XYZ file of C-alpha atoms in Angstrom:
607
model
C -75.874 1.989 67.952
C -74.618 5.364 69.136
C -73.139 3.702 72.203
C -71.181 1.286 69.985
C -69.920 4.160 67.869
C -68.886 6.053 70.980
C -67.117 2.979 72.362
C -65.294 2.519 69.028
C -64.297 6.183 69.042
C -62.974 5.882 72.602
C -60.959 2.802 71.690
C -59.420 4.510 68.647
C -58.614 7.563 70.773
C -56.980 5.583 73.580
C -55.054 3.229 71.232
C -53.983 5.542 68.436
C -54.758 9.185 69.315
C -53.128 9.552 72.738
C -49.865 11.439 73.293
C -47.226 9.162 74.869
C -45.831 12.138 76.832
C -48.838 13.939 78.315
C -51.097 10.846 78.149
C -53.959 13.031 76.896
C -55.735 13.167 73.526
C -53.470 14.499 70.807
C -53.574 18.253 70.175
C -51.872 19.614 67.058
C -50.289 16.156 66.429
C -46.736 16.063 65.045
C -45.179 12.916 63.535
C -41.567 12.142 64.554
C -38.907 10.410 62.390
C -39.406 7.258 64.484
C -43.082 7.239 63.297
C -44.449 8.132 66.764
C -46.944 11.009 67.152
C -46.899 13.547 70.037
C -48.655 16.792 70.876
C -46.980 19.915 69.709
C -47.706 21.389 73.211
C -45.691 18.651 74.991
C -42.302 19.642 73.608
C -41.269 22.918 71.959
C -39.001 21.165 69.471
C -41.940 19.085 68.202
C -43.138 22.110 66.213
C -40.268 21.531 63.754
C -41.770 18.221 62.621
C -44.665 17.808 60.118
C -48.294 17.563 61.176
C -49.712 14.033 61.373
C -52.556 14.440 58.857
C -53.998 10.995 59.504
C -54.256 11.535 63.283
C -55.720 15.022 62.735
C -58.318 13.635 60.340
C -59.302 10.922 62.815
C -59.620 13.469 65.620
C -61.910 15.567 63.478
C -63.992 12.515 62.567
C -64.408 11.430 66.183
C -65.284 14.943 67.366
C -68.129 15.049 64.829
C -66.594 17.507 62.365
C -68.916 17.911 59.342
C -65.964 17.658 56.997
C -65.651 13.915 57.671
C -69.401 13.285 57.588
C -70.106 15.111 54.349
C -69.507 12.944 51.344
C -68.255 14.856 48.314
C -70.219 14.237 45.185
C -67.085 13.320 43.201
C -65.477 11.226 45.987
C -64.496 7.545 45.585
C -66.349 5.374 48.125
C -64.285 2.858 50.086
C -64.997 -0.777 49.182
C -64.500 -1.912 52.802
C -66.280 1.103 54.394
C -68.937 2.320 51.937
C -69.933 5.183 54.237
C -66.425 6.654 53.905
C -64.695 8.425 51.023
C -61.206 7.283 49.975
C -58.796 10.106 50.660
C -55.565 8.183 51.413
C -53.098 6.200 49.319
C -50.807 3.518 50.758
C -47.495 3.601 48.867
C -46.464 0.329 50.513
C -49.467 -1.657 49.288
C -50.280 0.564 46.282
C -53.974 0.831 47.364
C -56.493 3.700 47.515
C -58.051 3.610 51.013
C -60.127 5.564 53.513
C -59.049 6.811 56.935
C -60.505 3.776 58.737
C -58.583 1.415 56.439
C -55.443 3.399 57.174
C -55.920 2.909 60.911
C -57.101 -0.676 60.882
C -55.071 -2.323 58.065
C -52.182 -0.081 57.030
C -50.150 0.669 60.163
C -47.269 -1.777 59.526
C -43.705 -0.636 58.832
C -44.110 -1.580 55.178
C -47.053 0.770 54.699
C -46.701 4.463 53.881
C -50.105 6.208 53.897
C -50.425 9.727 52.503
C -53.439 11.996 51.999
C -54.382 12.815 48.475
C -53.147 16.380 48.961
C -49.605 15.188 49.746
C -49.451 12.307 47.221
C -48.707 14.182 44.012
C -44.907 14.510 44.222
C -44.326 10.999 45.544
C -46.780 9.557 43.008
C -44.875 11.223 40.162
C -41.606 9.820 41.529
C -43.094 6.329 41.765
C -44.473 6.608 38.223
C -41.028 7.643 36.928
C -39.478 4.657 38.706
C -42.109 2.315 37.230
C -41.528 3.819 33.772
C -37.754 3.281 34.019
C -38.241 -0.296 35.254
C -40.566 -1.097 32.356
C -38.097 0.474 29.897
C -35.355 -1.775 31.294
C -37.606 -4.818 30.947
C -38.423 -3.884 27.347
C -34.705 -3.504 26.579
C -33.983 -6.834 28.283
C -36.696 -8.519 26.238
C -35.299 -7.101 22.998
C -31.765 -8.189 23.960
C -33.031 -11.696 24.669
C -34.568 -11.896 21.199
C -31.376 -10.554 19.573
C -29.203 -13.067 21.419
C -31.596 -15.885 20.632
C -31.437 -15.004 16.926
C -27.644 -15.409 17.071
C -27.923 -18.653 19.012
C -30.641 -19.917 16.715
C -28.094 -19.972 13.874
C -26.035 -22.483 15.859
C -29.179 -24.460 16.628
C -30.126 -24.523 12.930
C -26.637 -25.717 11.980
C -26.713 -28.540 14.518
C -30.248 -29.454 13.466
C -29.198 -29.626 9.808
C -26.182 -31.761 10.687
C -28.418 -34.241 12.521
C -30.802 -34.332 9.541
C -27.895 -35.004 7.173
C -26.608 -37.755 9.442
C -30.029 -39.415 9.661
C -30.463 -39.248 5.870
C -27.000 -40.780 5.460
C -27.928 -43.568 7.866
C -31.129 -44.198 5.906
C -29.055 -44.479 2.728
C -26.735 -46.932 4.467
C -29.719 -49.016 5.601
C -31.153 -48.985 2.071
C -27.815 -50.106 0.630
C -27.671 -52.781 3.306
C -31.156 -53.953 2.313
C -30.096 -54.171 -1.347
C -27.058 -56.210 -0.358
C -29.268 -58.598 1.666
C -31.616 -58.955 -1.296
C -28.721 -59.862 -3.575
C -27.490 -62.486 -1.137
C -30.993 -63.889 -0.783
C -31.293 -64.147 -4.572
C -27.959 -66.001 -4.661
C -29.313 -68.524 -2.155
C -32.533 -68.970 -4.129
C -30.551 -69.413 -7.338
C -28.541 -72.187 -5.717
C -31.729 -73.796 -4.482
C -33.229 -73.711 -7.955
C -30.074 -75.199 -9.492
C -30.522 -78.474 -7.598
C -32.051 -81.040 -10.031
C -35.635 -82.112 -9.379
C -37.929 -84.621 -11.155
C -39.385 -82.126 -13.582
C -35.941 -80.941 -14.659
C -34.737 -84.560 -14.947
C -37.724 -85.429 -17.099
C -37.148 -82.512 -19.464
C -33.452 -83.281 -19.900
C -33.977 -87.032 -20.403
C -36.730 -86.433 -22.957
C -34.344 -84.272 -24.972
C -31.647 -86.988 -24.970
C -34.129 -89.737 -25.965
C -35.482 -87.575 -28.780
C -31.971 -87.068 -30.153
C -31.242 -90.825 -29.912
C -34.422 -91.610 -31.842
C -33.298 -89.215 -34.545
C -29.955 -91.073 -34.829
C -31.769 -94.422 -34.928
C -34.001 -93.257 -37.800
C -30.925 -92.057 -39.715
C -29.293 -95.511 -39.294
C -32.468 -97.234 -40.495
C -32.539 -95.017 -43.555
C -28.851 -95.612 -44.356
C -29.445 -99.417 -44.620
C -31.350 -98.938 -47.853
C -28.709 -96.771 -49.459
C -27.088 -98.240 -52.640
C -24.081 -95.928 -52.635
C -21.204 -97.215 -50.579
C -19.955 -93.654 -50.108
C -23.273 -92.497 -48.603
C -23.389 -95.478 -46.213
C -19.827 -94.818 -44.996
C -20.605 -91.102 -44.488
C -23.623 -91.960 -42.317
C -21.614 -94.546 -40.397
C -18.813 -92.054 -39.610
C -21.230 -89.750 -37.704
C -22.642 -92.452 -35.451
C -19.769 -92.776 -32.852
C -19.754 -89.035 -32.019
C -23.515 -88.903 -31.620
C -23.561 -92.056 -29.495
C -20.755 -90.753 -27.250
C -22.469 -87.393 -26.692
C -25.812 -88.883 -25.756
C -24.198 -91.557 -23.605
C -22.407 -88.858 -21.579
C -25.615 -86.921 -21.217
C -27.468 -90.007 -19.965
C -24.814 -90.806 -17.410
C -24.873 -87.200 -16.249
C -28.503 -87.712 -15.296
C -27.603 -90.470 -12.901
C -28.934 -89.774 -9.392
C -28.542 -91.404 -6.034
C -30.912 -94.167 -5.034
C -31.519 -92.246 -1.777
C -33.978 -89.322 -1.684
C -32.547 -85.819 -1.167
C -33.788 -82.556 0.378
C -32.473 -79.006 0.808
C -31.394 -77.433 4.109
C -30.456 -73.770 4.796
C -27.789 -73.083 7.420
C -28.114 -69.456 8.524
C -25.133 -67.374 9.683
C -25.524 -67.108 13.464
C -23.451 -63.919 13.633
C -25.781 -62.262 11.141
C -28.847 -63.367 13.113
C -27.337 -62.134 16.400
C -26.491 -58.815 14.778
C -30.041 -58.380 13.459
C -31.523 -59.256 16.841
C -29.203 -56.797 18.569
C -29.893 -53.950 16.137
C -33.673 -54.312 16.393
C -33.600 -53.369 20.088
C -30.961 -50.643 19.768
C -31.806 -46.951 19.270
C -30.193 -45.221 16.309
C -29.009 -42.367 18.519
C -29.996 -39.842 21.183
C -30.586 -36.119 20.697
C -29.121 -34.013 23.536
C -30.193 -30.423 24.217
C -27.275 -28.801 26.054
C -25.760 -25.317 26.447
C -23.435 -24.551 23.554
C -20.605 -23.379 25.822
C -20.656 -26.588 27.907
C -21.405 -29.129 25.212
C -20.218 -32.552 26.340
C -20.029 -33.952 22.843
C -17.623 -33.555 19.965
C -18.484 -33.670 16.282
C -16.578 -36.538 14.709
C -16.728 -39.029 11.851
C -16.830 -42.785 11.428
C -16.777 -45.297 8.598
C -20.001 -47.302 8.289
C -20.350 -49.718 5.371
C -17.451 -47.968 3.587
C -19.133 -44.559 3.961
C -18.006 -41.620 6.121
C -20.688 -40.118 8.334
C -20.546 -37.274 10.855
C -22.052 -37.654 14.303
C -21.676 -36.458 17.899
C -19.440 -38.413 20.221
C -18.694 -38.111 23.939
C -15.018 -38.952 23.363
C -13.865 -35.586 24.767
C -15.684 -32.831 26.728
C -15.273 -30.250 23.988
C -17.163 -28.860 21.076
C -15.944 -28.623 17.529
C -16.334 -25.205 15.899
C -15.781 -24.486 12.221
C -13.641 -21.424 11.569
C -14.390 -18.851 8.889
C -11.750 -18.566 6.124
C -10.059 -15.155 6.114
C -7.264 -15.166 3.554
C -5.585 -17.572 1.141
C -2.200 -16.965 -0.463
C -1.484 -19.136 -3.493
C 2.166 -19.223 -4.539
C 2.502 -20.684 -8.005
C 5.384 -23.201 -8.409
C 8.239 -22.155 -10.675
C 9.482 -25.662 -11.439
C 12.739 -25.212 -9.531
C 11.465 -26.286 -6.116
C 13.243 -28.850 -3.982
C 10.706 -31.700 -4.241
C 11.816 -33.527 -1.071
C 11.100 -30.610 1.289
C 7.922 -28.930 2.433
C 6.956 -25.788 0.536
C 6.306 -23.616 3.605
C 7.864 -24.349 7.004
C 7.504 -21.109 8.989
C 5.274 -18.043 9.211
C 4.750 -14.901 11.356
C 2.445 -11.884 11.274
C 4.615 -8.781 11.367
C 3.070 -5.336 11.230
C 0.474 -5.481 8.453
C 2.202 -8.258 6.564
C 2.710 -12.017 6.511
C 6.308 -13.253 6.366
C 6.591 -16.884 5.257
C 9.509 -19.278 4.836
C 9.482 -20.947 1.396
C 11.717 -23.909 2.174
C 11.440 -25.384 -1.335
C 12.891 -22.275 -2.989
C 15.019 -21.103 -0.014
C 13.213 -17.739 0.120
C 11.756 -15.467 2.781
C 8.615 -13.982 1.225
C 6.419 -11.133 2.464
C 2.726 -10.591 1.616
C 0.050 -8.119 2.694
C -2.237 -9.578 5.387
C -5.497 -8.180 3.974
C -5.336 -8.879 0.224
C -5.069 -12.312 -1.324
C -1.809 -13.045 -3.150
C -0.553 -9.459 -2.629
C 3.201 -10.054 -2.849
C 5.499 -7.391 -1.331
C 9.105 -8.574 -1.487
C 11.453 -11.508 -0.823
C 15.059 -12.423 -0.076
C 16.895 -15.644 -0.951
C 18.717 -17.524 1.842
C 20.038 -21.053 1.396
C 18.711 -23.698 3.782
C 16.163 -21.516 5.629
C 13.574 -23.311 7.771
C 11.754 -21.262 10.454
C 11.201 -17.661 11.585
C 10.304 -15.722 14.750
C 9.970 -12.087 15.769
C 12.679 -10.326 17.784
C 11.285 -8.677 20.930
C 10.364 -4.987 20.605
C 12.088 -4.756 17.257
C 11.259 -4.585 13.558
C 13.754 -7.378 12.861
C 13.093 -11.123 12.590
C 15.265 -14.153 13.324
C 15.559 -17.002 10.793
C 17.037 -20.502 11.191
C 18.944 -22.121 8.310
C 19.984 -25.728 9.097
C 21.731 -26.285 5.761
C 25.215 -27.517 4.908
C 26.538 -24.785 7.171
C 23.929 -24.130 9.842
C 23.294 -20.465 10.489
C 21.136 -18.086 12.543
C 20.231 -15.046 10.439
C 18.870 -11.673 11.494
C 16.698 -9.901 8.901
C 15.537 -6.310 8.735
C 11.932 -5.706 7.652
C 12.328 -1.934 7.334
C 11.390 -0.883 3.793
C 12.615 -4.169 2.264
C 13.742 -7.579 3.549
C 17.525 -7.558 3.990
C 20.148 -9.538 5.927
C 21.641 -7.716 8.919
C 23.851 -10.455 10.351
C 24.606 -14.194 10.119
C 25.962 -16.465 12.822
C 27.304 -19.960 12.032
C 25.955 -22.357 14.680
C 27.464 -25.586 15.892
C 24.080 -27.344 15.891
C 21.499 -27.590 13.121
C 18.586 -25.413 14.318
C 15.163 -26.063 12.809
C 12.084 -24.736 14.683
C 12.408 -21.570 16.769
C 10.129 -19.758 19.251
C 10.688 -16.654 21.361
C 10.847 -16.778 25.157
C 9.755 -13.832 27.330
C 13.285 -12.950 28.523
C 14.748 -11.941 25.114
C 15.940 -15.503 24.510
C 14.759 -18.219 22.116
C 14.027 -21.940 22.264
C 15.212 -23.893 19.207
C 14.875 -27.538 18.180
C 18.095 -29.103 16.972
C 18.422 -32.419 15.126
C 21.703 -34.273 14.958
C 22.975 -37.676 13.825
C 22.764 -40.469 16.432
C 25.822 -41.526 18.386
C 28.210 -43.577 16.247
C 26.896 -42.103 12.980
C 28.767 -39.662 10.801
C 29.220 -36.247 12.385
C 28.697 -34.547 9.054
C 25.129 -33.292 9.126
C 24.857 -33.258 5.363
C 25.292 -37.031 5.267
C 22.739 -38.098 7.871
C 21.728 -41.731 7.634
C 18.028 -40.970 7.978
C 17.123 -44.664 8.052
C 18.974 -44.900 11.367
C 17.024 -41.964 12.751
C 18.290 -38.787 14.440
C 18.408 -37.489 17.967
C 16.776 -34.200 18.893
C 17.370 -31.709 21.643
C 16.382 -28.179 22.641
C 18.769 -25.272 23.079
C 17.988 -21.924 24.651
C 19.950 -19.250 22.775
C 20.251 -15.483 22.665
C 19.675 -13.334 19.596
C 23.309 -13.832 18.539
C 23.047 -17.622 18.613
C 25.011 -18.189 21.833
C 23.823 -21.351 23.640
C 22.640 -20.522 27.165
C 21.078 -23.881 28.099
C 20.950 -27.347 26.561
C 18.240 -29.975 27.096
C 18.863 -33.430 25.677
C 16.175 -35.612 24.152
C 16.030 -37.704 27.327
C 14.412 -34.783 29.175
C 11.432 -34.841 26.830
C 11.297 -38.359 25.441
C 12.433 -41.166 27.703
C 12.587 -44.390 25.662
C 11.474 -46.553 28.602
C 8.182 -44.685 28.811
C 7.411 -43.654 25.242
C 9.372 -46.082 23.088
C 12.629 -45.627 21.178
C 13.283 -42.246 19.537
C 12.113 -41.933 15.971
C 13.243 -39.758 13.057
C 13.025 -36.143 14.279
C 10.960 -36.962 17.411
C 10.743 -33.253 18.372
C 8.673 -31.590 15.662
C 7.305 -28.183 16.681
C 7.895 -25.821 19.603
C 6.163 -22.885 21.281
C 6.933 -20.902 24.430
C 4.602 -19.731 27.212
C 4.812 -16.359 29.040
C 6.064 -18.108 32.201
C 9.110 -19.381 30.306
C 8.010 -22.999 29.907
C 8.502 -24.740 26.561
C 5.921 -26.943 24.796
C 6.927 -29.351 22.018
C 5.067 -31.867 19.864
C 6.713 -35.295 19.886
C 6.337 -38.422 17.755
C 8.174 -41.644 18.583
C 7.843 -45.063 16.994
C 5.015 -45.971 19.351
C 3.608 -42.756 20.801
C 2.585 -39.215 19.904
C 2.055 -36.484 22.487
C 2.971 -32.959 23.557
C 5.345 -32.304 26.431
C 6.093 -29.243 28.570
C 9.393 -28.489 30.338
C 10.586 -25.581 32.426
C 13.935 -23.867 31.951
C 15.531 -26.211 34.467
C 14.854 -29.095 32.108
C 12.163 -30.692 34.303
C 9.083 -32.128 32.582
C 5.956 -30.400 33.942
C 3.443 -32.526 32.047
C 2.863 -34.686 29.001
C -0.467 -34.911 27.195
C -1.683 -37.679 24.875
C -4.236 -36.262 22.407
C -5.160 -39.647 20.878
C -3.866 -38.296 17.579
C -0.560 -37.195 16.039
C 0.287 -33.610 17.073
C 2.053 -31.464 14.486
C 2.281 -27.659 14.691
C 1.921 -26.069 18.152
C 1.423 -22.401 19.043
C 0.560 -20.353 22.144
C -1.717 -17.305 22.232
C -3.808 -15.571 24.911
C -3.581 -18.273 27.582
C -4.204 -21.196 25.236
C -2.103 -23.813 23.431
C -3.188 -24.620 19.862
C -2.217 -28.058 18.479
C -2.866 -29.301 14.933
C -3.844 -33.011 14.883
C -2.728 -34.769 11.714
C -5.223 -37.651 11.497
C -8.420 -35.753 12.329
C -7.357 -32.513 10.525
C -8.477 -30.291 13.422
C -6.875 -27.862 15.853
C -7.255 -28.802 19.527
C -7.272 -25.848 21.936
C -5.918 -26.438 25.461
C -6.271 -23.991 28.330
C -3.260 -23.500 30.612
C -5.222 -21.384 33.097
C -4.935 -23.614 36.158
C -5.011 -27.266 35.150
C -4.232 -28.211 31.559
C -7.522 -29.106 29.874
C -9.067 -29.147 26.387
C -11.563 -26.328 25.887
C -12.509 -26.535 22.193
C -11.827 -28.108 18.822
C -11.503 -25.994 15.682
C -12.322 -27.365 12.248
C -10.682 -25.767 9.234
C -12.987 -25.860 6.180
C -11.392 -27.061 2.932
C -8.088 -27.870 4.616
C -6.575 -31.304 3.975
C -2.868 -30.771 4.723
C -0.668 -32.037 7.547
C -0.451 -28.786 9.526
C 3.310 -28.996 9.976
C 3.447 -25.413 11.250
C 0.803 -23.398 13.053
C 0.603 -19.680 13.828
C -2.008 -17.918 15.990
C -2.171 -14.175 16.606
C -4.394 -11.090 16.209
C -7.497 -13.329 16.218
C -6.188 -15.171 13.155
C -5.035 -18.771 12.749
C -2.792 -19.976 9.922
C -1.583 -23.450 8.946
C 1.146 -24.243 6.444
C 2.489 -27.493 5.031
C 3.883 -29.076 1.874
C 1.344 -27.409 -0.419
C 1.680 -24.114 -2.320
C -1.090 -22.506 -0.278
C -1.087 -20.465 2.932
C -4.536 -20.532 4.573
C -5.694 -18.135 7.290
C -8.878 -18.380 9.376
C -10.720 -16.025 11.732
C -10.786 -16.899 15.418
C -13.744 -16.034 17.621
C -12.978 -13.111 19.939
């Protein structure tokens, strides 16, 4: 046994306790930064490096030092070497070990063994690191719960919508069942109306009974002595005979036997067979920001129901109402025009164009119906902000078309007016201190007097780029935006709303006799793209890299990203809004729509 221990000690000494320089057993071992150990006597500079405590402890153990053989009473015995006391800690494996474990199992580059005496500072550092890591995990866990609470609201809303849809479908099925029952009762009623033997017997017995009564009356009248009484009885006989004769003939039936046959509607049977095997719908669990379905509606059995459709890769989101401005009518409005046709947010106010009363009206943008001031201008239609200025620019396509500059300082007031050759309606600012305006004019061959347009013949539309004084810088005819060969013949006012992008391109909503779409042109008059939204686009507006388009039929705002390729990114639903969205304004995280009604509605946009 002693020989084996000696042989083990020699092996440990030769393999791990020999100096690579002097080739002798280590004396005063020093550990180098490269993790090699040498004798302090081999090189003078080695004295500047720390003592290798592990090698020193092993040397003492092999030489028979009592310190390694004596087991302290309060020591922790090693599980792998019960005869040894654990006096090392491996910071790589996070294990308490003895010296033999350190030599045999913990010499890899990942291990970092330290004696208990030199562990305190590093242990405290490791504990602080573990504490900070746990704190971060706790914070992450709390953030996850907070975020999930917010997302759970969306989940609850979608869950409730599905429940409502299913309940609506159940109601439709119940109504359908009632309708089928009524039709079945109609068939049974017709079946029962066909005469059978029992019914024939009852009816014939009634006729025979009545005839017997007439016969008895005739027999009785023979014995009457009064001529008057006999003639009275005789006068009633023809009517009674005729009635009963008709009833008898009505009982006449064919000599051939009859039976009933039901011919079922094959379309109804095919429909029932098809519906039995069809699922009502499919529930999809998808990320809210990449939802591939859009909330929409359909008419089923004359009832409107909401459901999810994969018509477009976007998700409908209902906006929160922010402000409503109700302008009471005064009875003097022009009934054939829209009430509001233009709107901007300017400073802390809303400036709106009241086309029915020919007024520019200003309201506070934080308080409902808080009127500030107004100015009357005949024929006004649209408004835009002048770059880096407190003034605004207003179009007035009336009997004498004008471009009007208004001051908003203190009160609304006219600064200047410019009579324009063309009738300018919608206006939008370009980034180079110019403006894009939509102009409508009578078609070729019609009267050149704008006030006497023959609207039944339609009008032509074009876009002008003008400066702040109304001087025309560029002119784009209708053909640039709406080629009849591709989109059908021009219709009344085919160009409806306009907005400008920071790169100088111009976007307009267009409606012809056969098509509705939005189109984008650059300032050279070249069409960059056209986009069919499967709906009628009305007001358009640009803000923060996105184009907002109000769709007339579905009463929603479609949001299109122009970052890279043009693509739809979301659909916004406006609660309690039922107008046509003729004009749309987006800015400062607010969205406003205006139309023929007396109400200006504003909604909050998600940041």
